[in-house]
Amino acid sequence: MSTAPEVMIEARDLELSFGPTPALRGASLSVTRGEILAIMGPSGSGKSTLLHCLAGILTPQSGEVRLEGTRIDTLREAERSALRRERFGFVFQFGQLVPELTAEENVALPLLLGGRKRAAALAAARGWLDRLGLDGLGDHRSGELSGGQAQRVALARALVIEPDVLFADEPTGSLDSMTGEQVMDLMVDTAREHGTTVVLVTHEPRVAACADREVVVRDGRVTQLSVERLAS
Ligand code: ADP
């Protein structure tokens, strides 16, 4: 039996320009199941664009993206949107909670959109809020939460569907370093516990250090970090 790690997501030779601006210029990347991968690189190098292509939010102009071996870049928008709703979780820099909803309703939202009954969705949301140390805050709206609490609610919302892949774009970028560290620790611990694959974009080496592996994006291409560089 083969012991090679199973590839969860693979991108090959992605190219994507915004008008005259090239964002990806032959980016290739492979992430194995359960791996926590950090994508580093300077601002404007193409990290977010790559993440959005991997998650089926953007479609590359050439190249391919595969999820467990199946191409997803060629799916119709409705199919990609179903894939995102059912199998992917997202955490962005600014939690992007719906301000009119309570924390609990925000976390329940992906389940409600997926057709879960309200009582069951809210119960699952409460479970995730408890797990992420937010018990008692379920009825708070985002304006009544600290930055760290709001980001943990965003994390709960991403995890409530128990996604196969969690995509995080600068998830600690708006937090002070101590709060950011707590959010990262929670994210990594929970992902490991559930075997969730994580693709994390960050420009902070301290955040990337929590990952199993780091790659660097420069000028729209992916460079693997050498072992020596990781060790230095
Ligand atoms: P990073 O995440 O590394 O900061 P991005 O992927 O956001 O980089 O951007 C890569 C390049 O593509 C940059 O030159 C950026 O200005 C450009 N870009 C990204 N998104 C858009 C967009 N929606 N419209 C126009 N240009 C964009």
Coordinates of N, CA and C and ligand atoms in Angstrom, one line a residue:
M1 N 0.8 -1.2 0.0 CA 0.0 0.0 0.0 C 0.9 1.2 0.0
S2 N 0.5 2.2 -0.8 CA 1.3 3.5 -0.8 C 1.1 4.3 0.5
T3 N 2.2 4.8 0.9 CA 2.1 5.7 2.1 C 2.3 7.2 1.7
A4 N 2.3 7.4 0.4 CA 2.4 8.8 0.0 C 1.2 9.6 0.5
P5 N 1.5 10.9 1.0 CA 0.4 11.7 1.5 C -0.6 12.0 0.3
E6 N -1.9 12.0 0.7 CA -2.9 12.2 -0.3 C -3.0 13.7 -0.7
V7 N -3.0 14.0 -2.0 CA -3.1 15.4 -2.4 C -4.5 15.9 -2.2
M8 N -4.7 17.0 -1.5 CA -6.1 17.5 -1.3 C -6.4 18.6 -2.4
I9 N -5.5 19.6 -2.5 CA -5.6 20.6 -3.5 C -4.4 20.7 -4.3
E10 N -4.5 20.9 -5.6 CA -3.3 21.1 -6.5 C -3.6 22.2 -7.5
A11 N -2.7 23.1 -7.6 CA -2.8 24.1 -8.6 C -1.6 24.0 -9.6
R12 N -1.9 24.1 -10.9 CA -0.8 23.9 -11.8 C -0.8 25.1 -12.8
D13 N 0.4 25.8 -12.8 CA 0.6 26.8 -13.8 C -0.5 27.9 -13.9
L14 N -0.9 28.4 -12.8 CA -2.0 29.3 -12.8 C -1.5 30.7 -13.3
E15 N -2.3 31.2 -14.2 CA -2.0 32.6 -14.7 C -3.3 33.4 -14.6
L16 N -3.2 34.6 -14.1 CA -4.4 35.5 -14.0 C -3.9 36.9 -13.9
S17 N -4.5 37.7 -14.8 CA -4.1 39.1 -14.9 C -5.4 39.9 -14.6
F18 N -5.3 41.1 -13.9 CA -6.4 42.0 -13.8 C -6.1 43.1 -14.8
G19 N -6.7 43.1 -15.9 CA -6.4 44.1 -17.0 C -4.9 43.9 -17.3
P20 N -4.2 45.0 -17.3 CA -2.8 44.8 -17.7 C -1.9 44.3 -16.5
T21 N -2.5 44.1 -15.3 CA -1.6 43.8 -14.2 C -1.6 42.3 -14.0
P22 N -0.4 41.6 -14.2 CA -0.4 40.2 -13.9 C -0.3 39.9 -12.4
A23 N -1.2 39.1 -11.9 CA -1.2 38.7 -10.5 C -0.6 37.3 -10.3
L24 N -1.0 36.4 -11.2 CA -0.3 35.0 -11.2 C 0.3 34.8 -12.5
R25 N 1.6 34.3 -12.4 CA 2.3 34.1 -13.7 C 2.9 32.7 -13.7
G26 N 2.1 31.7 -13.6 CA 2.6 30.3 -13.6 C 2.8 29.8 -12.2
A27 N 1.8 30.0 -11.3 CA 1.8 29.5 -9.9 C 1.4 28.1 -9.8
S28 N 2.2 27.3 -9.2 CA 1.9 25.9 -8.9 C 2.1 25.6 -7.5
L29 N 1.2 24.7 -7.0 CA 1.2 24.4 -5.5 C 0.4 23.2 -5.3
S30 N 0.8 22.4 -4.2 CA 0.1 21.2 -3.9 C 0.0 21.2 -2.4
V31 N -1.2 20.8 -1.9 CA -1.4 20.8 -0.4 C -2.0 19.4 -0.1
T32 N -1.4 18.7 0.9 CA -1.9 17.4 1.2 C -3.0 17.4 2.2
R33 N -3.7 16.3 2.3 CA -4.9 16.3 3.3 C -4.4 16.5 4.7
G34 N -5.0 17.3 5.4 CA -4.7 17.6 6.8 C -3.5 18.5 7.0
E35 N -2.9 18.9 5.9 CA -1.7 19.8 6.0 C -2.1 21.2 6.4
I36 N -1.2 21.9 7.1 CA -1.4 23.3 7.4 C -0.3 24.1 6.6
L37 N -0.7 24.7 5.5 CA 0.2 25.4 4.7 C 0.1 26.9 4.8
A38 N 1.3 27.5 5.0 CA 1.3 29.0 5.0 C 1.8 29.5 3.7
I39 N 1.1 30.5 3.1 CA 1.6 31.2 1.9 C 2.1 32.5 2.3
M40 N 3.4 32.7 2.1 CA 4.0 34.0 2.5 C 4.4 34.8 1.3
G41 N 4.9 36.0 1.5 CA 5.3 36.8 0.3 C 5.0 38.2 0.5
P42 N 5.7 39.1 -0.2 CA 5.5 40.5 -0.1 C 4.1 40.9 -0.6
S43 N 3.7 42.1 -0.1 CA 2.4 42.6 -0.5 C 2.3 42.8 -2.1
G44 N 1.2 42.4 -2.7 CA 1.1 42.5 -4.1 C 1.7 41.4 -4.9
S45 N 2.2 40.4 -4.2 CA 2.9 39.3 -5.0 C 2.0 38.3 -5.6
G46 N 0.7 38.3 -5.1 CA -0.3 37.4 -5.7 C -0.9 36.4 -4.7
K47 N -0.6 36.5 -3.4 CA -1.0 35.5 -2.4 C -2.5 35.4 -2.4
S48 N -3.2 36.5 -2.3 CA -4.7 36.5 -2.1 C -5.3 35.9 -3.4
T49 N -4.8 36.4 -4.6 CA -5.3 35.9 -5.8 C -5.1 34.4 -5.9
L50 N -4.0 33.8 -5.5 CA -3.8 32.4 -5.5 C -4.8 31.7 -4.6
L51 N -5.0 32.2 -3.4 CA -5.9 31.6 -2.4 C -7.3 31.6 -3.1
H52 N -7.7 32.7 -3.7 CA -9.0 32.8 -4.3 C -9.2 31.8 -5.5
C53 N -8.1 31.6 -6.2 CA -8.2 30.6 -7.3 C -8.3 29.2 -6.7
L54 N -7.5 28.9 -5.6 CA -7.6 27.6 -5.0 C -9.0 27.3 -4.4
A55 N -9.7 28.3 -4.0 CA -11.0 28.2 -3.3 C -12.1 28.3 -4.3
G56 N -11.8 28.5 -5.6 CA -12.9 28.6 -6.6 C -13.6 29.9 -6.6
I57 N -13.0 30.9 -6.0 CA -13.7 32.2 -6.0 C -13.3 33.0 -7.3
L58 N -12.1 32.8 -7.7 CA -11.6 33.4 -9.0 C -11.3 32.2 -9.9
T59 N -11.5 32.5 -11.2 CA -11.1 31.4 -12.2 C -9.8 31.9 -12.9
P60 N -8.8 31.0 -12.9 CA -7.6 31.4 -13.6 C -7.8 31.5 -15.1
Q61 N -7.0 32.3 -15.8 CA -7.1 32.4 -17.2 C -6.5 31.2 -17.9
S62 N -5.4 30.7 -17.3 CA -4.9 29.4 -17.7 C -4.4 28.6 -16.5
G63 N -4.1 27.3 -16.7 CA -3.7 26.4 -15.6 C -4.9 25.7 -15.1
E64 N -4.7 24.9 -14.1 CA -5.8 24.1 -13.5 C -5.7 24.0 -12.0
V65 N -6.9 23.9 -11.4 CA -7.0 23.7 -10.0 C -7.8 22.4 -9.8
R66 N -7.2 21.5 -8.9 CA -7.9 20.2 -8.7 C -8.1 20.0 -7.2
L67 N -9.3 19.5 -6.8 CA -9.6 19.2 -5.5 C -9.8 17.6 -5.5
E68 N -8.9 17.0 -4.7 CA -8.9 15.5 -4.7 C -8.9 14.9 -6.1
G69 N -8.1 15.6 -6.9 CA -7.9 15.0 -8.3 C -8.9 15.5 -9.3
T70 N -10.0 16.2 -8.9 CA -11.1 16.6 -9.8 C -10.9 18.1 -10.1
R71 N -11.0 18.5 -11.4 CA -10.8 19.9 -11.7 C -12.0 20.7 -11.2
I72 N -11.7 21.8 -10.5 CA -12.8 22.7 -10.1 C -12.8 24.0 -10.8
D73 N -11.7 24.3 -11.5 CA -11.7 25.6 -12.2 C -12.6 25.6 -13.4
T74 N -13.0 24.4 -13.9 CA -13.8 24.3 -15.0 C -15.3 24.2 -14.7
L75 N -15.6 24.1 -13.4 CA -17.0 23.9 -13.0 C -17.8 25.2 -13.3
R76 N -19.1 25.1 -13.4 CA -20.0 26.2 -13.5 C -20.0 27.0 -12.2
E77 N -20.3 28.3 -12.2 CA -20.3 29.1 -11.0 C -21.3 28.4 -9.9
A78 N -22.4 27.9 -10.4 CA -23.3 27.4 -9.4 C -22.7 26.2 -8.6
E79 N -21.9 25.4 -9.4 CA -21.3 24.2 -8.8 C -20.2 24.6 -7.9
R80 N -19.4 25.6 -8.3 CA -18.3 26.1 -7.5 C -18.9 26.7 -6.2
S81 N -20.0 27.4 -6.3 CA -20.6 28.0 -5.2 C -21.1 27.0 -4.2
A82 N -21.6 25.9 -4.7 CA -22.0 24.8 -3.8 C -20.8 24.2 -3.1
L83 N -19.8 24.0 -3.9 CA -18.5 23.4 -3.3 C -18.0 24.3 -2.2
R84 N -18.0 25.6 -2.4 CA -17.5 26.5 -1.3 C -18.4 26.4 -0.1
R85 N -19.7 26.3 -0.3 CA -20.7 26.3 0.8 C -20.6 25.0 1.6
E86 N -20.3 23.9 0.9 CA -20.4 22.6 1.5 C -19.0 22.1 2.0
R87 N -17.9 22.5 1.4 CA -16.7 21.9 1.7 C -15.5 22.8 2.1
F88 N -15.8 24.1 1.9 CA -14.7 25.1 2.3 C -15.2 26.0 3.4
G89 N -14.2 26.4 4.3 CA -14.5 27.4 5.2 C -13.6 28.6 5.0
F90 N -14.0 29.8 5.3 CA -13.2 31.0 5.0 C -13.1 31.9 6.2
V91 N -11.9 32.4 6.5 CA -11.7 33.4 7.5 C -10.9 34.5 6.8
F92 N -11.4 35.7 6.8 CA -10.7 36.8 6.2 C -10.1 37.8 7.3
Q93 N -9.4 38.8 6.8 CA -8.7 39.7 7.8 C -9.6 40.4 8.7
F94 N -10.7 40.9 8.2 CA -11.7 41.6 9.0 C -12.9 40.7 9.0
G95 N -13.1 39.9 10.1 CA -14.1 38.9 10.3 C -15.2 38.9 9.3
Q96 N -15.7 40.1 8.9 CA -16.8 40.2 8.0 C -18.1 39.4 8.5
L97 N -18.4 39.7 9.8 CA -19.6 39.2 10.4 C -20.8 40.1 9.9
V98 N -22.0 39.5 9.8 CA -23.1 40.3 9.5 C -23.5 41.1 10.7
P99 N -23.4 42.4 10.7 CA -23.6 43.2 11.9 C -25.0 43.1 12.5
E100 N -26.0 42.9 11.7 CA -27.4 42.8 12.2 C -27.7 41.5 12.9
L101 N -26.8 40.5 12.7 CA -27.1 39.2 13.4 C -26.3 39.1 14.6
T102 N -26.7 38.2 15.6 CA -26.0 37.9 16.8 C -24.8 37.0 16.4
A103 N -23.9 36.8 17.3 CA -22.7 35.9 17.1 C -23.2 34.5 16.7
E104 N -24.2 34.1 17.5 CA -24.8 32.7 17.3 C -25.4 32.6 15.9
E105 N -26.1 33.6 15.5 CA -26.8 33.6 14.1 C -25.7 33.7 13.0
N106 N -24.7 34.4 13.2 CA -23.6 34.5 12.3 C -23.0 33.1 12.0
V107 N -22.7 32.4 13.2 CA -22.1 31.1 13.0 C -23.1 30.1 12.4
A108 N -24.4 30.3 12.7 CA -25.4 29.3 12.2 C -25.6 29.5 10.7
L109 N -25.3 30.7 10.2 CA -25.6 31.1 8.8 C -25.3 30.1 7.7
P110 N -24.0 29.6 7.7 CA -23.7 28.6 6.7 C -24.6 27.3 6.7
L111 N -25.0 26.9 7.9 CA -25.8 25.8 8.0 C -27.2 26.1 7.5
L112 N -27.7 27.3 7.9 CA -29.0 27.7 7.4 C -29.1 27.8 5.9
L113 N -28.0 28.3 5.3 CA -27.9 28.4 3.9 C -27.9 27.0 3.2
G114 N -27.3 26.1 4.0 CA -27.3 24.7 3.5 C -28.6 23.9 3.7
G115 N -29.6 24.6 4.3 CA -30.9 23.9 4.5 C -31.1 23.3 5.9
R116 N -30.2 23.5 6.8 CA -30.4 23.0 8.2 C -31.5 23.7 8.9
K117 N -32.3 23.0 9.7 CA -33.4 23.7 10.5 C -32.8 24.7 11.5
R118 N -33.5 25.8 11.7 CA -33.0 26.8 12.5 C -32.5 26.4 13.9
A119 N -33.4 25.6 14.6 CA -33.0 25.2 16.0 C -31.7 24.3 16.0
A120 N -31.6 23.4 15.0 CA -30.4 22.6 14.9 C -29.2 23.4 14.6
A121 N -29.4 24.4 13.7 CA -28.2 25.2 13.2 C -27.8 26.1 14.4
L122 N -28.7 26.6 15.2 CA -28.3 27.4 16.3 C -27.6 26.6 17.4
A123 N -28.1 25.4 17.6 CA -27.5 24.5 18.6 C -26.0 24.2 18.2
A124 N -25.8 23.9 16.9 CA -24.5 23.6 16.4 C -23.6 24.8 16.6
A125 N -24.2 26.0 16.3 CA -23.4 27.3 16.4 C -23.0 27.5 17.9
R126 N -23.9 27.2 18.8 CA -23.6 27.4 20.2 C -22.4 26.4 20.6
G127 N -22.5 25.2 20.1 CA -21.4 24.2 20.4 C -20.0 24.8 19.9
W128 N -20.0 25.4 18.7 CA -18.7 25.9 18.2 C -18.3 27.2 19.0
L129 N -19.2 28.0 19.4 CA -18.9 29.2 20.2 C -18.2 28.7 21.5
D130 N -18.8 27.7 22.1 CA -18.3 27.1 23.4 C -16.9 26.6 23.2
R131 N -16.7 25.8 22.1 CA -15.4 25.2 21.8 C -14.3 26.3 21.6
L132 N -14.7 27.4 21.1 CA -13.7 28.4 20.8 C -13.7 29.5 21.9
G133 N -14.2 29.1 23.1 CA -14.1 30.0 24.3 C -14.9 31.2 24.2
L134 N -16.1 31.1 23.5 CA -16.9 32.3 23.4 C -18.3 32.1 24.1
D135 N -18.4 31.1 25.0 CA -19.7 30.8 25.6 C -20.1 32.1 26.4
G136 N -21.4 32.3 26.2 CA -22.0 33.5 26.9 C -22.0 34.7 25.9
L137 N -21.3 34.6 24.8 CA -21.3 35.8 23.9 C -22.3 35.6 22.6
G138 N -23.0 34.5 22.7 CA -23.8 34.1 21.5 C -24.8 35.1 21.1
D139 N -25.3 35.9 22.1 CA -26.4 36.9 21.7 C -25.8 38.3 21.4
H140 N -24.5 38.4 21.4 CA -23.8 39.7 21.1 C -23.8 39.9 19.6
R141 N -23.9 41.2 19.2 CA -23.7 41.5 17.8 C -22.3 41.9 17.6
S142 N -21.8 42.0 16.4 CA -20.4 42.2 16.2 C -19.9 43.5 16.8
G143 N -20.7 44.5 16.9 CA -20.3 45.8 17.5 C -20.0 45.6 19.0
E144 N -20.5 44.5 19.6 CA -20.3 44.4 21.0 C -19.2 43.4 21.3
L145 N -18.4 43.0 20.3 CA -17.3 42.1 20.5 C -16.0 42.7 20.3
S146 N -15.0 42.3 21.0 CA -13.6 42.8 20.7 C -13.1 42.2 19.4
G147 N -12.0 42.8 18.8 CA -11.5 42.3 17.6 C -11.2 40.8 17.6
G148 N -10.6 40.4 18.7 CA -10.2 38.9 18.9 C -11.4 38.1 19.0
Q149 N -12.5 38.5 19.7 CA -13.7 37.7 19.8 C -14.4 37.6 18.5
A150 N -14.4 38.8 17.8 CA -15.1 38.8 16.5 C -14.4 37.8 15.5
Q151 N -13.1 37.8 15.6 CA -12.3 36.9 14.7 C -12.5 35.4 15.1
R152 N -12.7 35.1 16.4 CA -13.0 33.8 16.8 C -14.4 33.4 16.4
V153 N -15.4 34.3 16.3 CA -16.7 34.0 15.8 C -16.6 33.7 14.3
A154 N -15.8 34.5 13.6 CA -15.6 34.2 12.2 C -15.0 32.8 12.0
L155 N -14.1 32.4 12.9 CA -13.5 31.1 12.8 C -14.5 30.0 13.1
A156 N -15.4 30.3 14.1 CA -16.5 29.3 14.4 C -17.4 29.2 13.1
R157 N -17.7 30.3 12.5 CA -18.6 30.3 11.3 C -17.9 29.5 10.2
A158 N -16.6 29.6 10.1 CA -15.9 28.8 9.0 C -15.9 27.4 9.3
L159 N -15.8 27.0 10.6 CA -15.7 25.6 11.0 C -17.0 24.9 11.2
V160 N -18.1 25.6 11.3 CA -19.4 25.0 11.7 C -19.8 23.9 10.7
I161 N -19.4 24.1 9.4 CA -19.8 23.1 8.4 C -18.8 21.9 8.4
E162 N -17.8 22.0 9.3 CA -16.7 21.0 9.3 C -16.1 20.8 7.9
P163 N -15.5 21.9 7.4 CA -15.0 21.9 6.0 C -13.9 21.0 5.8
D164 N -13.7 20.6 4.6 CA -12.5 19.8 4.3 C -11.3 20.7 4.2
V165 N -11.5 21.9 3.8 CA -10.4 22.9 3.7 C -10.8 24.2 4.3
L166 N -9.9 24.8 5.1 CA -10.1 26.1 5.7 C -9.2 27.1 5.0
F167 N -9.7 28.1 4.4 CA -8.9 29.1 3.7 C -8.9 30.3 4.6
A168 N -7.7 30.8 4.9 CA -7.6 32.0 5.8 C -6.7 33.0 5.2
D169 N -7.2 34.2 5.0 CA -6.4 35.3 4.4 C -6.1 36.3 5.4
E170 N -4.9 36.4 5.8 CA -4.4 37.3 6.9 C -5.4 37.3 8.1
P171 N -5.6 36.1 8.7 CA -6.7 36.0 9.7 C -6.3 36.8 11.0
T172 N -5.0 37.1 11.2 CA -4.6 37.8 12.4 C -4.2 39.3 12.0
G173 N -4.4 39.6 10.8 CA -3.9 40.9 10.3 C -4.4 42.1 11.0
S174 N -5.6 42.0 11.6 CA -6.2 43.2 12.2 C -6.1 43.1 13.7
L175 N -5.4 42.1 14.2 CA -5.3 41.9 15.7 C -4.0 42.3 16.3
D176 N -3.9 42.6 17.6 CA -2.6 42.8 18.2 C -1.9 41.5 18.3
S177 N -0.6 41.5 18.6 CA 0.1 40.2 18.4 C -0.3 39.1 19.4
M178 N -0.7 39.5 20.6 CA -1.1 38.5 21.6 C -2.4 37.9 21.2
T179 N -3.4 38.7 20.8 CA -4.7 38.2 20.4 C -4.5 37.4 19.2
G180 N -3.7 37.9 18.2 CA -3.5 37.1 17.0 C -2.9 35.7 17.3
E181 N -2.0 35.7 18.2 CA -1.4 34.4 18.6 C -2.5 33.4 19.1
Q182 N -3.4 34.0 19.9 CA -4.4 33.1 20.5 C -5.4 32.6 19.4
V183 N -5.7 33.5 18.5 CA -6.6 33.1 17.4 C -5.9 32.0 16.5
M184 N -4.6 32.2 16.2 CA -3.9 31.2 15.4 C -3.8 29.9 16.1
D185 N -3.5 29.9 17.4 CA -3.4 28.7 18.2 C -4.7 27.9 18.1
L186 N -5.8 28.6 18.3 CA -7.1 28.0 18.3 C -7.4 27.4 16.9
M187 N -7.0 28.2 15.8 CA -7.2 27.7 14.5 C -6.4 26.4 14.2
V188 N -5.2 26.5 14.6 CA -4.3 25.3 14.3 C -4.7 24.1 15.1
D189 N -5.0 24.3 16.4 CA -5.4 23.2 17.3 C -6.7 22.5 16.8
T190 N -7.7 23.4 16.4 CA -9.0 22.9 16.0 C -8.8 22.1 14.6
A191 N -8.0 22.7 13.7 CA -7.8 22.1 12.4 C -7.1 20.7 12.6
R192 N -6.1 20.6 13.5 CA -5.5 19.3 13.7 C -6.4 18.3 14.3
E193 N -7.2 18.8 15.3 CA -8.2 17.9 15.9 C -9.1 17.3 14.9
H194 N -9.6 18.1 13.9 CA -10.6 17.6 12.9 C -10.0 17.2 11.6
G195 N -8.6 17.2 11.5 CA -8.0 16.8 10.3 C -8.3 17.7 9.1
T196 N -8.6 19.0 9.4 CA -8.9 20.0 8.4 C -7.6 20.4 7.7
T197 N -7.7 20.5 6.4 CA -6.6 21.1 5.6 C -6.7 22.6 5.7
V198 N -5.5 23.3 5.9 CA -5.6 24.7 6.1 C -4.7 25.4 5.1
V199 N -5.2 26.4 4.3 CA -4.3 27.2 3.5 C -4.4 28.6 4.0
L200 N -3.3 29.1 4.5 CA -3.2 30.3 5.2 C -2.3 31.3 4.6
V201 N -2.9 32.5 4.2 CA -2.1 33.6 3.6 C -1.7 34.5 4.7
T202 N -0.4 34.8 4.9 CA 0.1 35.7 5.9 C 1.4 36.4 5.5
H203 N 1.6 37.6 5.9 CA 3.0 38.1 5.7 C 3.8 38.1 7.0
E204 N 3.2 37.5 8.0 CA 3.9 37.5 9.3 C 4.6 36.2 9.6
P205 N 5.9 36.2 9.7 CA 6.7 34.9 9.9 C 6.2 34.2 11.1
R206 N 5.8 35.0 12.1 CA 5.4 34.4 13.4 C 4.2 33.5 13.2
V207 N 3.3 34.0 12.4 CA 2.0 33.3 12.1 C 2.3 32.1 11.2
A208 N 3.2 32.3 10.2 CA 3.5 31.2 9.3 C 4.3 30.1 10.1
A209 N 4.9 30.4 11.2 CA 5.7 29.4 11.9 C 4.8 28.3 12.5
C210 N 3.5 28.6 12.6 CA 2.5 27.7 13.2 C 2.2 26.6 12.1
A211 N 2.5 26.8 10.9 CA 2.1 25.9 9.8 C 3.1 24.7 9.7
D212 N 2.6 23.7 9.0 CA 3.5 22.5 8.8 C 4.6 22.9 7.7
R213 N 4.2 23.8 6.8 CA 5.1 24.1 5.7 C 4.8 25.5 5.2
E214 N 5.8 26.1 4.7 CA 5.7 27.5 4.1 C 6.1 27.5 2.7
V215 N 5.4 28.3 1.9 CA 5.8 28.6 0.5 C 5.8 30.1 0.4
V216 N 6.6 30.6 -0.5 CA 6.7 32.0 -0.8 C 6.2 32.3 -2.2
V217 N 5.3 33.3 -2.3 CA 4.9 33.8 -3.6 C 5.7 35.1 -3.9
R218 N 6.3 35.0 -5.1 CA 7.0 36.2 -5.6 C 6.6 36.4 -7.0
D219 N 6.2 37.6 -7.4 CA 5.8 38.0 -8.7 C 4.9 36.9 -9.4
G220 N 4.0 36.5 -8.6 CA 3.0 35.6 -9.2 C 3.4 34.1 -9.4
R221 N 4.5 33.8 -8.7 CA 5.0 32.4 -8.8 C 5.3 31.9 -7.4
V222 N 5.2 30.5 -7.2 CA 5.4 30.0 -5.9 C 6.8 29.4 -5.8
T223 N 7.5 29.7 -4.7 CA 8.8 29.2 -4.5 C 8.7 28.4 -3.2
Q224 N 9.2 27.1 -3.2 CA 9.2 26.3 -2.0 C 10.4 26.8 -1.1
L225 N 10.2 26.9 0.2 CA 11.3 27.3 1.0 C 12.2 26.0 1.2
S226 N 13.5 26.2 1.2 CA 14.3 25.1 1.4 C 14.4 24.8 2.9
V227 N 14.8 23.6 3.3 CA 14.8 23.1 4.7 C 15.8 24.0 5.4
E228 N 16.9 24.3 4.8 CA 18.0 25.2 5.4 C 17.4 26.5 5.8
R229 N 16.5 27.1 4.9 CA 16.0 28.4 5.2 C 15.0 28.3 6.3
L230 N 14.3 27.2 6.3 CA 13.3 27.1 7.4 C 14.0 27.0 8.8
A231 N 15.2 26.3 8.7 CA 15.9 26.1 10.0 C 16.6 27.3 10.5
S232 N 16.9 28.3 9.6 CA 17.7 29.4 10.0 C 16.9 30.5 10.7
Ligands
ADP1 P1 -1.1 39.9 -2.2 O1 -2.2 39.1 -1.6 O2 0.2 39.2 -2.2 O3 -0.9 41.3 -1.5 P2 -2.8 40.2 -4.5 O4 -3.1 38.8 -5.0 O5 -3.9 40.9 -3.7 O6 -1.4 40.2 -3.7 O7 -2.5 41.1 -5.8 C1 -1.6 40.7 -6.8 C2 -1.6 41.8 -7.9 O8 -2.9 41.8 -8.5 C3 -1.3 43.2 -7.3 O9 -0.6 43.9 -8.3 C4 -2.7 43.8 -7.2 O10 -2.7 45.2 -7.3 C5 -3.5 43.1 -8.3 N1 -4.9 42.9 -8.0 C6 -5.4 42.0 -7.1 N2 -6.8 42.1 -7.1 C7 -7.1 43.0 -8.1 C8 -8.4 43.4 -8.6 N3 -9.5 43.0 -8.1 N4 -8.3 44.4 -9.6 C9 -7.2 44.8 -10.1 N5 -6.0 44.4 -9.7 C10 -5.9 43.5 -8.7

